[in-house]
mmCIF file of C-alpha atoms in Angstrom:
data_model
loop_
_atom_site.group_PDB
_atom_site.id
_atom_site.type_symbol
_atom_site.label_atom_id
_atom_site.label_comp_id
_atom_site.label_asym_id
_atom_site.label_seq_id
_atom_site.Cartn_x
_atom_site.Cartn_y
_atom_site.Cartn_z
ATOM 1 C CA UNK A 1 107.500 87.482 72.447
ATOM 2 C CA UNK A 2 108.882 87.484 68.902
ATOM 3 C CA UNK A 3 111.837 89.680 69.860
ATOM 4 C CA UNK A 4 112.951 87.096 72.417
ATOM 5 C CA UNK A 5 112.769 84.352 69.805
ATOM 6 C CA UNK A 6 115.211 86.266 67.601
ATOM 7 C CA UNK A 7 117.797 86.967 70.326
ATOM 8 C CA UNK A 8 120.086 84.120 69.308
ATOM 9 C CA UNK A 9 119.560 84.735 65.608
ATOM 10 C CA UNK A 10 120.588 88.388 65.980
ATOM 11 C CA UNK A 11 123.488 87.596 68.326
ATOM 12 C CA UNK A 12 122.145 89.724 71.184
ATOM 13 C CA UNK A 13 123.577 89.500 74.673
ATOM 14 C CA UNK A 14 120.507 90.495 76.659
ATOM 15 C CA UNK A 15 116.895 91.623 76.491
ATOM 16 C CA UNK A 16 115.201 92.562 79.768
ATOM 17 C CA UNK A 17 111.499 93.418 80.056
ATOM 18 C CA UNK A 18 109.686 94.518 83.203
ATOM 19 C CA UNK A 19 106.192 95.711 83.980
ATOM 20 C CA UNK A 20 106.475 98.993 85.848
ATOM 21 C CA UNK A 21 104.059 101.812 86.685
ATOM 22 C CA UNK A 22 100.472 101.092 85.590
ATOM 23 C CA UNK A 23 101.585 97.956 83.745
ATOM 24 C CA UNK A 24 103.727 99.869 81.256
ATOM 25 C CA UNK A 25 106.607 97.967 79.662
ATOM 26 C CA UNK A 26 110.189 98.957 80.516
ATOM 27 C CA UNK A 27 112.520 97.316 77.979
ATOM 28 C CA UNK A 28 116.329 97.202 77.884
ATOM 29 C CA UNK A 29 118.251 95.700 74.962
ATOM 30 C CA UNK A 30 122.011 95.074 75.142
ATOM 31 C CA UNK A 31 123.458 94.019 71.824
ATOM 32 C CA UNK A 32 127.239 93.768 72.293
ATOM 33 C CA UNK A 33 129.660 94.832 75.035
ATOM 34 C CA UNK A 34 132.931 93.711 73.414
ATOM 35 C CA UNK A 35 134.260 97.269 73.230
ATOM 36 C CA UNK A 36 132.826 98.401 76.571
ATOM 37 C CA UNK A 37 129.563 98.961 78.441
ATOM 38 C CA UNK A 38 126.511 99.483 76.256
ATOM 39 C CA UNK A 39 125.507 103.136 76.015
ATOM 40 C CA UNK A 40 122.222 104.174 74.458
ATOM 41 C CA UNK A 41 119.306 106.502 74.985
ATOM 42 C CA UNK A 42 116.065 106.028 76.880
ATOM 43 C CA UNK A 43 113.209 106.330 74.404
ATOM 44 C CA UNK A 44 109.679 106.974 75.683
ATOM 45 C CA UNK A 45 107.173 106.432 72.917
ATOM 46 C CA UNK A 46 103.770 104.841 72.478
ATOM 47 C CA UNK A 47 104.080 101.699 70.340
ATOM 48 C CA UNK A 48 101.265 99.594 68.949
ATOM 49 C CA UNK A 49 102.419 96.684 71.112
ATOM 50 C CA UNK A 50 105.159 95.655 73.523
ATOM 51 C CA UNK A 51 106.473 93.358 70.798
ATOM 52 C CA UNK A 52 106.931 96.382 68.554
ATOM 53 C CA UNK A 53 108.626 98.292 71.370
ATOM 54 C CA UNK A 54 111.051 95.426 72.042
ATOM 55 C CA UNK A 55 111.815 95.046 68.342
ATOM 56 C CA UNK A 56 112.585 98.769 68.098
ATOM 57 C CA UNK A 57 114.841 98.611 71.154
ATOM 58 C CA UNK A 58 116.784 95.764 69.553
ATOM 59 C CA UNK A 59 117.139 97.539 66.200
ATOM 60 C CA UNK A 60 118.371 100.656 67.965
ATOM 61 C CA UNK A 61 120.781 98.725 70.220
ATOM 62 C CA UNK A 62 122.399 96.997 67.249
ATOM 63 C CA UNK A 63 122.869 100.346 65.508
ATOM 64 C CA UNK A 64 124.489 101.731 68.664
ATOM 65 C CA UNK A 65 127.071 98.926 68.565
ATOM 66 C CA UNK A 66 128.066 99.910 65.040
ATOM 67 C CA UNK A 67 127.885 103.616 65.857
ATOM 68 C CA UNK A 68 130.296 103.301 68.782
ATOM 69 C CA UNK A 69 132.709 101.116 66.828
ATOM 70 C CA UNK A 70 132.881 103.496 63.858
ATOM 71 C CA UNK A 71 133.267 106.517 66.143
ATOM 72 C CA UNK A 72 136.262 104.858 67.819
ATOM 73 C CA UNK A 73 134.639 104.695 71.257
ATOM 74 C CA UNK A 74 135.198 102.108 73.972
ATOM 75 C CA UNK A 75 131.473 101.437 74.179
ATOM 76 C CA UNK A 76 129.018 98.735 73.240
ATOM 77 C CA UNK A 77 125.499 99.038 71.922
ATOM 78 C CA UNK A 78 122.335 99.223 73.971
ATOM 79 C CA UNK A 79 118.989 100.978 74.114
ATOM 80 C CA UNK A 80 116.007 101.152 76.416
ATOM 81 C CA UNK A 81 112.388 101.859 75.630
ATOM 82 C CA UNK A 82 109.344 102.642 77.746
ATOM 83 C CA UNK A 83 106.132 101.904 75.884
ATOM 84 C CA UNK A 84 104.245 105.020 77.019
ATOM 85 C CA UNK A 85 103.075 108.400 75.798
ATOM 86 C CA UNK A 86 105.758 110.892 76.914
ATOM 87 C CA UNK A 87 103.227 113.736 77.030
ATOM 88 C CA UNK A 88 100.644 112.121 79.288
ATOM 89 C CA UNK A 89 102.266 109.110 80.970
ATOM 90 C CA UNK A 90 105.826 110.205 81.757
ATOM 91 C CA UNK A 91 105.935 110.632 85.541
ATOM 92 C CA UNK A 92 108.680 110.688 88.140
ATOM 93 C CA UNK A 93 107.476 107.306 89.385
ATOM 94 C CA UNK A 94 107.774 105.854 85.878
ATOM 95 C CA UNK A 95 111.308 107.198 85.460
ATOM 96 C CA UNK A 96 112.313 105.883 88.865
ATOM 97 C CA UNK A 97 110.957 102.431 88.037
ATOM 98 C CA UNK A 98 112.878 102.426 84.764
ATOM 99 C CA UNK A 99 115.989 103.537 86.666
ATOM 100 C CA UNK A 100 115.642 100.627 89.075
ATOM 101 C CA UNK A 101 115.305 98.276 86.122
ATOM 102 C CA UNK A 102 118.516 99.683 84.629
ATOM 103 C CA UNK A 103 120.218 99.325 87.999
ATOM 104 C CA UNK A 104 119.653 95.571 87.929
ATOM 105 C CA UNK A 105 122.086 95.325 85.005
ATOM 106 C CA UNK A 106 124.945 96.501 87.238
ATOM 107 C CA UNK A 107 126.401 99.070 84.854
ATOM 108 C CA UNK A 108 126.404 96.984 81.670
ATOM 109 C CA UNK A 109 123.975 99.517 80.187
ATOM 110 C CA UNK A 110 124.482 103.298 80.517
ATOM 111 C CA UNK A 111 121.343 105.300 79.637
ATOM 112 C CA UNK A 112 121.215 108.671 77.876
ATOM 113 C CA UNK A 113 118.637 111.046 76.431
ATOM 114 C CA UNK A 114 116.576 110.096 73.390
ATOM 115 C CA UNK A 115 113.110 110.715 71.970
ATOM 116 C CA UNK A 116 110.784 111.590 74.812
ATOM 117 C CA UNK A 117 113.537 112.178 77.406
ATOM 118 C CA UNK A 118 115.976 114.929 78.330
ATOM 119 C CA UNK A 119 118.564 115.883 80.969
ATOM 120 C CA UNK A 120 115.957 116.373 83.722
ATOM 121 C CA UNK A 121 114.629 112.839 83.166
ATOM 122 C CA UNK A 122 118.130 111.368 83.287
ATOM 123 C CA UNK A 123 118.741 113.090 86.619
ATOM 124 C CA UNK A 124 115.799 111.106 88.026
ATOM 125 C CA UNK A 125 117.023 107.853 86.486
ATOM 126 C CA UNK A 126 120.499 108.566 87.890
ATOM 127 C CA UNK A 127 119.108 108.219 91.399
ATOM 128 C CA UNK A 128 118.729 104.476 90.767
ATOM 129 C CA UNK A 129 121.203 103.590 87.971
ATOM 130 C CA UNK A 130 124.976 103.207 88.513
ATOM 131 C CA UNK A 131 125.928 105.580 85.674
ATOM 132 C CA UNK A 132 124.030 107.779 83.249
ATOM 133 C CA UNK A 133 124.833 110.255 80.496
ATOM 134 C CA UNK A 134 122.913 113.313 79.265
ATOM 135 C CA UNK A 135 121.938 114.369 82.786
ATOM 136 C CA UNK A 136 124.192 117.418 82.593
ATOM 137 C CA UNK A 137 124.505 118.089 78.866
ATOM 138 C CA UNK A 138 122.022 117.833 76.026
ATOM 139 C CA UNK A 139 123.606 115.680 73.261
ATOM 140 C CA UNK A 140 121.262 117.060 70.580
ATOM 141 C CA UNK A 141 123.537 119.878 69.346
ATOM 142 C CA UNK A 142 126.365 117.417 68.791
ATOM 143 C CA UNK A 143 124.098 115.006 66.945
ATOM 144 C CA UNK A 144 123.126 117.898 64.681
ATOM 145 C CA UNK A 145 126.757 118.914 64.219
ATOM 146 C CA UNK A 146 127.721 115.398 63.133
ATOM 147 C CA UNK A 147 124.845 115.205 60.660
ATOM 148 C CA UNK A 148 125.843 118.499 59.074
ATOM 149 C CA UNK A 149 129.468 117.316 58.907
ATOM 150 C CA UNK A 150 128.175 114.215 57.090
ATOM 151 C CA UNK A 151 126.166 116.322 54.637
ATOM 152 C CA UNK A 152 129.278 118.410 53.970
ATOM 153 C CA UNK A 153 131.274 115.236 53.276
ATOM 154 C CA UNK A 154 128.600 114.049 50.841
ATOM 155 C CA UNK A 155 128.695 117.424 49.104
ATOM 156 C CA UNK A 156 132.452 117.051 48.676
ATOM 157 C CA UNK A 157 131.947 113.498 47.410
ATOM 158 C CA UNK A 158 129.548 114.846 44.790
ATOM 159 C CA UNK A 159 132.008 117.511 43.679
ATOM 160 C CA UNK A 160 130.377 120.389 45.544
ATOM 161 C CA UNK A 161 132.248 122.789 47.806
ATOM 162 C CA UNK A 162 130.622 122.135 51.175
ATOM 163 C CA UNK A 163 126.985 122.807 52.003
ATOM 164 C CA UNK A 164 126.762 126.376 50.701
ATOM 165 C CA UNK A 165 124.105 126.514 48.004
ATOM 166 C CA UNK A 166 122.738 123.039 48.783
ATOM 167 C CA UNK A 167 118.994 122.491 49.051
ATOM 168 C CA UNK A 168 118.219 120.242 52.018
ATOM 169 C CA UNK A 169 114.854 118.898 53.214
ATOM 170 C CA UNK A 170 114.740 118.217 56.970
ATOM 171 C CA UNK A 171 111.913 115.986 58.187
ATOM 172 C CA UNK A 172 111.418 116.715 61.873
ATOM 173 C CA UNK A 173 112.090 119.897 63.864
ATOM 174 C CA UNK A 174 112.760 118.550 67.327
ATOM 175 C CA UNK A 175 115.916 119.478 69.199
ATOM 176 C CA UNK A 176 118.160 117.709 66.688
ATOM 177 C CA UNK A 177 116.194 118.790 63.621
ATOM 178 C CA UNK A 178 116.218 122.446 64.654
ATOM 179 C CA UNK A 179 119.954 122.203 65.289
ATOM 180 C CA UNK A 180 120.489 120.845 61.785
ATOM 181 C CA UNK A 181 118.348 123.627 60.292
ATOM 182 C CA UNK A 182 120.301 126.265 62.205
ATOM 183 C CA UNK A 183 123.730 124.966 61.190
ATOM 184 C CA UNK A 184 122.807 124.417 57.542
ATOM 185 C CA UNK A 185 121.223 127.843 57.228
ATOM 186 C CA UNK A 186 124.255 129.506 58.813
ATOM 187 C CA UNK A 187 126.489 127.718 56.287
ATOM 188 C CA UNK A 188 124.504 129.039 53.328
ATOM 189 C CA UNK A 189 122.209 126.127 52.516
ATOM 190 C CA UNK A 190 118.546 126.487 51.571
ATOM 191 C CA UNK A 191 116.554 124.439 54.079
ATOM 192 C CA UNK A 192 113.003 123.110 53.845
ATOM 193 C CA UNK A 193 111.452 121.770 57.045
ATOM 194 C CA UNK A 194 108.325 119.893 58.147
ATOM 195 C CA UNK A 195 107.119 118.699 61.533
ATOM 196 C CA UNK A 196 103.800 117.550 63.055
ATOM 197 C CA UNK A 197 104.053 120.489 65.472
ATOM 198 C CA UNK A 198 103.403 123.809 63.664
ATOM 199 C CA UNK A 199 105.184 125.687 66.463
ATOM 200 C CA UNK A 200 108.428 123.831 65.724
ATOM 201 C CA UNK A 201 108.129 124.718 62.054
ATOM 202 C CA UNK A 202 107.504 128.348 62.994
ATOM 203 C CA UNK A 203 110.687 128.364 65.066
ATOM 204 C CA UNK A 204 112.671 127.021 62.106
ATOM 205 C CA UNK A 205 111.178 129.542 59.686
ATOM 206 C CA UNK A 206 111.331 132.656 61.881
ATOM 207 C CA UNK A 207 114.512 131.778 63.736
ATOM 208 C CA UNK A 208 116.684 130.361 60.979
ATOM 209 C CA UNK A 209 115.108 131.342 57.670
ATOM 210 C CA UNK A 210 113.917 127.871 56.695
ATOM 211 C CA UNK A 211 111.059 127.294 54.278
ATOM 212 C CA UNK A 212 107.995 125.421 55.547
ATOM 213 C CA UNK A 213 106.936 122.237 53.773
ATOM 214 C CA UNK A 214 104.245 119.630 54.428
ATOM 215 C CA UNK A 215 104.888 116.290 56.099
ATOM 216 C CA UNK A 216 103.362 114.522 53.104
ATOM 217 C CA UNK A 217 105.816 116.083 50.668
ATOM 218 C CA UNK A 218 108.997 116.852 52.611
ATOM 219 C CA UNK A 219 110.771 113.624 51.607
ATOM 220 C CA UNK A 220 109.878 114.088 47.957
ATOM 221 C CA UNK A 221 110.661 117.757 47.358
ATOM 222 C CA UNK A 222 113.117 118.854 44.676
ATOM 223 C CA UNK A 223 116.266 119.132 46.816
ATOM 224 C CA UNK A 224 119.839 117.869 46.824
ATOM 225 C CA UNK A 225 119.734 116.102 50.201
ATOM 226 C CA UNK A 226 116.905 114.584 52.236
ATOM 227 C CA UNK A 227 117.512 114.504 55.983
ATOM 228 C CA UNK A 228 115.042 112.526 58.146
ATOM 229 C CA UNK A 229 115.329 113.782 61.733
ATOM 230 C CA UNK A 230 112.294 112.242 63.436
ATOM 231 C CA UNK A 231 111.047 108.677 63.938
ATOM 232 C CA UNK A 232 112.734 105.836 62.063
ATOM 233 C CA UNK A 233 111.595 103.438 59.334
ATOM 234 C CA UNK A 234 110.454 106.318 57.100
ATOM 235 C CA UNK A 235 112.381 105.316 53.981
ATOM 236 C CA UNK A 236 110.790 102.289 52.337
ATOM 237 C CA UNK A 237 110.909 101.201 48.698
ATOM 238 C CA UNK A 238 107.957 103.406 47.807
ATOM 239 C CA UNK A 239 109.643 106.434 49.366
ATOM 240 C CA UNK A 240 112.848 105.677 47.480
ATOM 241 C CA UNK A 241 110.941 105.585 44.195
ATOM 242 C CA UNK A 242 109.650 109.091 44.866
ATOM 243 C CA UNK A 243 112.927 110.649 46.011
ATOM 244 C CA UNK A 244 114.155 113.550 43.884
ATOM 245 C CA UNK A 245 117.257 114.120 46.010
ATOM 246 C CA UNK A 246 120.685 112.759 45.073
ATOM 247 C CA UNK A 247 121.602 111.972 48.687
ATOM 248 C CA UNK A 248 120.013 110.689 51.894
ATOM 249 C CA UNK A 249 121.708 111.712 55.145
ATOM 250 C CA UNK A 250 119.676 111.546 58.332
ATOM 251 C CA UNK A 251 119.655 112.019 62.055
ATOM 252 C CA UNK A 252 116.776 109.563 62.581
ATOM 253 C CA UNK A 253 117.815 106.165 63.912
ATOM 254 C CA UNK A 254 116.930 103.260 61.615
ATOM 255 C CA UNK A 255 115.876 105.470 58.712
ATOM 256 C CA UNK A 256 115.506 102.547 56.330
ATOM 257 C CA UNK A 257 112.436 100.367 56.704
ATOM 258 C CA UNK A 258 114.194 97.369 55.138
ATOM 259 C CA UNK A 259 117.288 96.146 53.336
ATOM 260 C CA UNK A 260 115.214 96.313 50.162
ATOM 261 C CA UNK A 261 115.013 100.082 50.615
ATOM 262 C CA UNK A 262 118.805 100.223 50.832
ATOM 263 C CA UNK A 263 119.108 98.138 47.682
ATOM 264 C CA UNK A 264 116.683 100.481 45.940
ATOM 265 C CA UNK A 265 118.807 103.491 46.916
ATOM 266 C CA UNK A 266 121.892 101.809 45.469
ATOM 267 C CA UNK A 267 120.052 100.869 42.284
ATOM 268 C CA UNK A 268 118.986 104.485 41.775
ATOM 269 C CA UNK A 269 122.485 105.804 42.486
ATOM 270 C CA UNK A 270 121.350 107.839 45.502
ATOM 271 C CA UNK A 271 124.187 108.441 47.952
ATOM 272 C CA UNK A 272 123.161 107.095 51.356
ATOM 273 C CA UNK A 273 125.017 107.711 54.599
ATOM 274 C CA UNK A 274 123.866 105.150 57.210
ATOM 275 C CA UNK A 275 122.272 106.897 60.171
ATOM 276 C CA UNK A 276 124.494 105.092 62.675
ATOM 277 C CA UNK A 277 127.390 106.946 61.050
ATOM 278 C CA UNK A 278 125.916 110.405 60.528
ATOM 279 C CA UNK A 279 124.177 110.776 63.899
ATOM 280 C CA UNK A 280 127.086 109.585 66.074
ATOM 281 C CA UNK A 281 127.787 113.063 67.453
ATOM 282 C CA UNK A 282 125.322 112.623 70.290
ATOM 283 C CA UNK A 283 126.953 109.359 71.357
ATOM 284 C CA UNK A 284 130.378 111.001 71.259
ATOM 285 C CA UNK A 285 129.032 113.738 73.538
ATOM 286 C CA UNK A 286 127.563 111.166 75.943
ATOM 287 C CA UNK A 287 130.828 109.222 76.044
ATOM 288 C CA UNK A 288 132.717 112.420 76.853
ATOM 289 C CA UNK A 289 130.271 113.272 79.622
ATOM 290 C CA UNK A 290 130.517 109.832 81.219
ATOM 291 C CA UNK A 291 134.325 109.906 81.119
ATOM 292 C CA UNK A 292 134.760 113.548 82.119
ATOM 293 C CA UNK A 293 136.229 114.674 78.792
ATOM 294 C CA UNK A 294 135.932 118.267 77.583
ATOM 295 C CA UNK A 295 137.839 118.177 74.290
ATOM 296 C CA UNK A 296 135.587 116.046 72.085
ATOM 297 C CA UNK A 297 134.113 118.350 69.425
ATOM 298 C CA UNK A 298 136.948 117.511 67.039
ATOM 299 C CA UNK A 299 135.898 113.867 67.209
ATOM 300 C CA UNK A 300 132.369 114.900 66.201
ATOM 301 C CA UNK A 301 133.744 116.779 63.198
ATOM 302 C CA UNK A 302 135.803 113.726 62.199
ATOM 303 C CA UNK A 303 132.561 111.911 61.435
ATOM 304 C CA UNK A 304 133.031 113.499 58.001
ATOM 305 C CA UNK A 305 136.232 111.451 57.544
ATOM 306 C CA UNK A 306 134.391 108.239 58.429
ATOM 307 C CA UNK A 307 131.689 109.114 55.899
ATOM 308 C CA UNK A 308 134.269 109.606 53.150
ATOM 309 C CA UNK A 309 135.954 106.299 54.048
ATOM 310 C CA UNK A 310 132.641 104.447 53.830
ATOM 311 C CA UNK A 311 131.609 106.094 50.551
ATOM 312 C CA UNK A 312 135.000 105.265 49.023
ATOM 313 C CA UNK A 313 134.878 101.675 50.320
ATOM 314 C CA UNK A 314 131.388 101.169 48.910
ATOM 315 C CA UNK A 315 132.455 102.532 45.519
ATOM 316 C CA UNK A 316 135.587 100.383 45.325
ATOM 317 C CA UNK A 317 134.036 97.133 46.572
ATOM 318 C CA UNK A 318 130.669 97.550 44.850
ATOM 319 C CA UNK A 319 128.627 97.044 48.022
ATOM 320 C CA UNK A 320 125.982 99.377 49.408
ATOM 321 C CA UNK A 321 127.060 101.909 52.025
ATOM 322 C CA UNK A 322 125.282 100.170 54.928
ATOM 323 C CA UNK A 323 127.175 96.960 54.184
ATOM 324 C CA UNK A 324 130.449 98.871 53.879
ATOM 325 C CA UNK A 325 129.860 100.599 57.224
ATOM 326 C CA UNK A 326 128.847 97.418 59.049
ATOM 327 C CA UNK A 327 131.884 95.577 57.696
ATOM 328 C CA UNK A 328 134.188 98.285 59.056
ATOM 329 C CA UNK A 329 132.449 98.243 62.445
ATOM 330 C CA UNK A 330 132.467 94.454 62.738
ATOM 331 C CA UNK A 331 136.131 94.344 61.788
ATOM 332 C CA UNK A 332 137.023 96.597 64.711
ATOM 333 C CA UNK A 333 134.882 94.583 67.115
ATOM 334 C CA UNK A 334 136.425 91.315 65.898
ATOM 335 C CA UNK A 335 139.951 92.710 66.376
ATOM 336 C CA UNK A 336 139.183 93.691 69.968
ATOM 337 C CA UNK A 337 137.463 90.378 70.661
ATOM 338 C CA UNK A 338 140.456 88.454 69.294
ATOM 339 C CA UNK A 339 142.865 90.515 71.399
#
């Protein structure tokens, strides 16, 4: 498998793949546990191949390492993926099999909720895994809160006074996307929204006063901020060329399809907050749940401070924001490793 061939190149600690119910692939990627056990969501999604599923798990696990480091958490980066359709193939037996697979890692990987899973699914996995998160609390509202805090920081960076009066396009109206729409609307922003499910769009429009847009155009509407909140890899060079927004701040993991897309954003002067910074609120919530903490919302709000630090560092050093963020994260990991 190509993902296995790149393990050493990408400095990964572990990639575990098992065939479970009906031959479906259960995949666990552990990137780095220097700061602590790897925590990351369980994603159930139909991929074109198991290679593609493993590659996605590895991309997501690496981002979780950086996310935890920048959020100041004693966690490493991991992710697990089940290559299955969550609507037709997610069964209790499948979740139990995935839980047993996780259990073989002896606690090095702590699963949480992600695309295709929720608290009820994690309760099933918890029957077989040493520790889980998200089985008692949905992290989505805190992911949304952190994204909105990031958008507010970008507004300040651009000389605006918070999000009031901003025009924001939100691609995706799942649990996180709807949360972002709700918070932005309450703060006085004008929000456009698109989703493959018309019912989710209706909820955003009727519940929070959003304006409906089409999936084909949502990323290219005339707004101040574009906020991808669905699947990743949606911002490629072609999408960057068509952006009318001055900023890109998303909840979607791995928004950028390539480094070339990031370079294109920098070349156009579009402010870009890396997703592993802006969407860290959910991870902060999961960490608090695992460790029995109740006072953690302030840490979610402080994501805005991290965003400002990264934007300032990128401006001063002349690097793109992803590079600036990764440098900060790797510096913290190196300090802990050296100690």
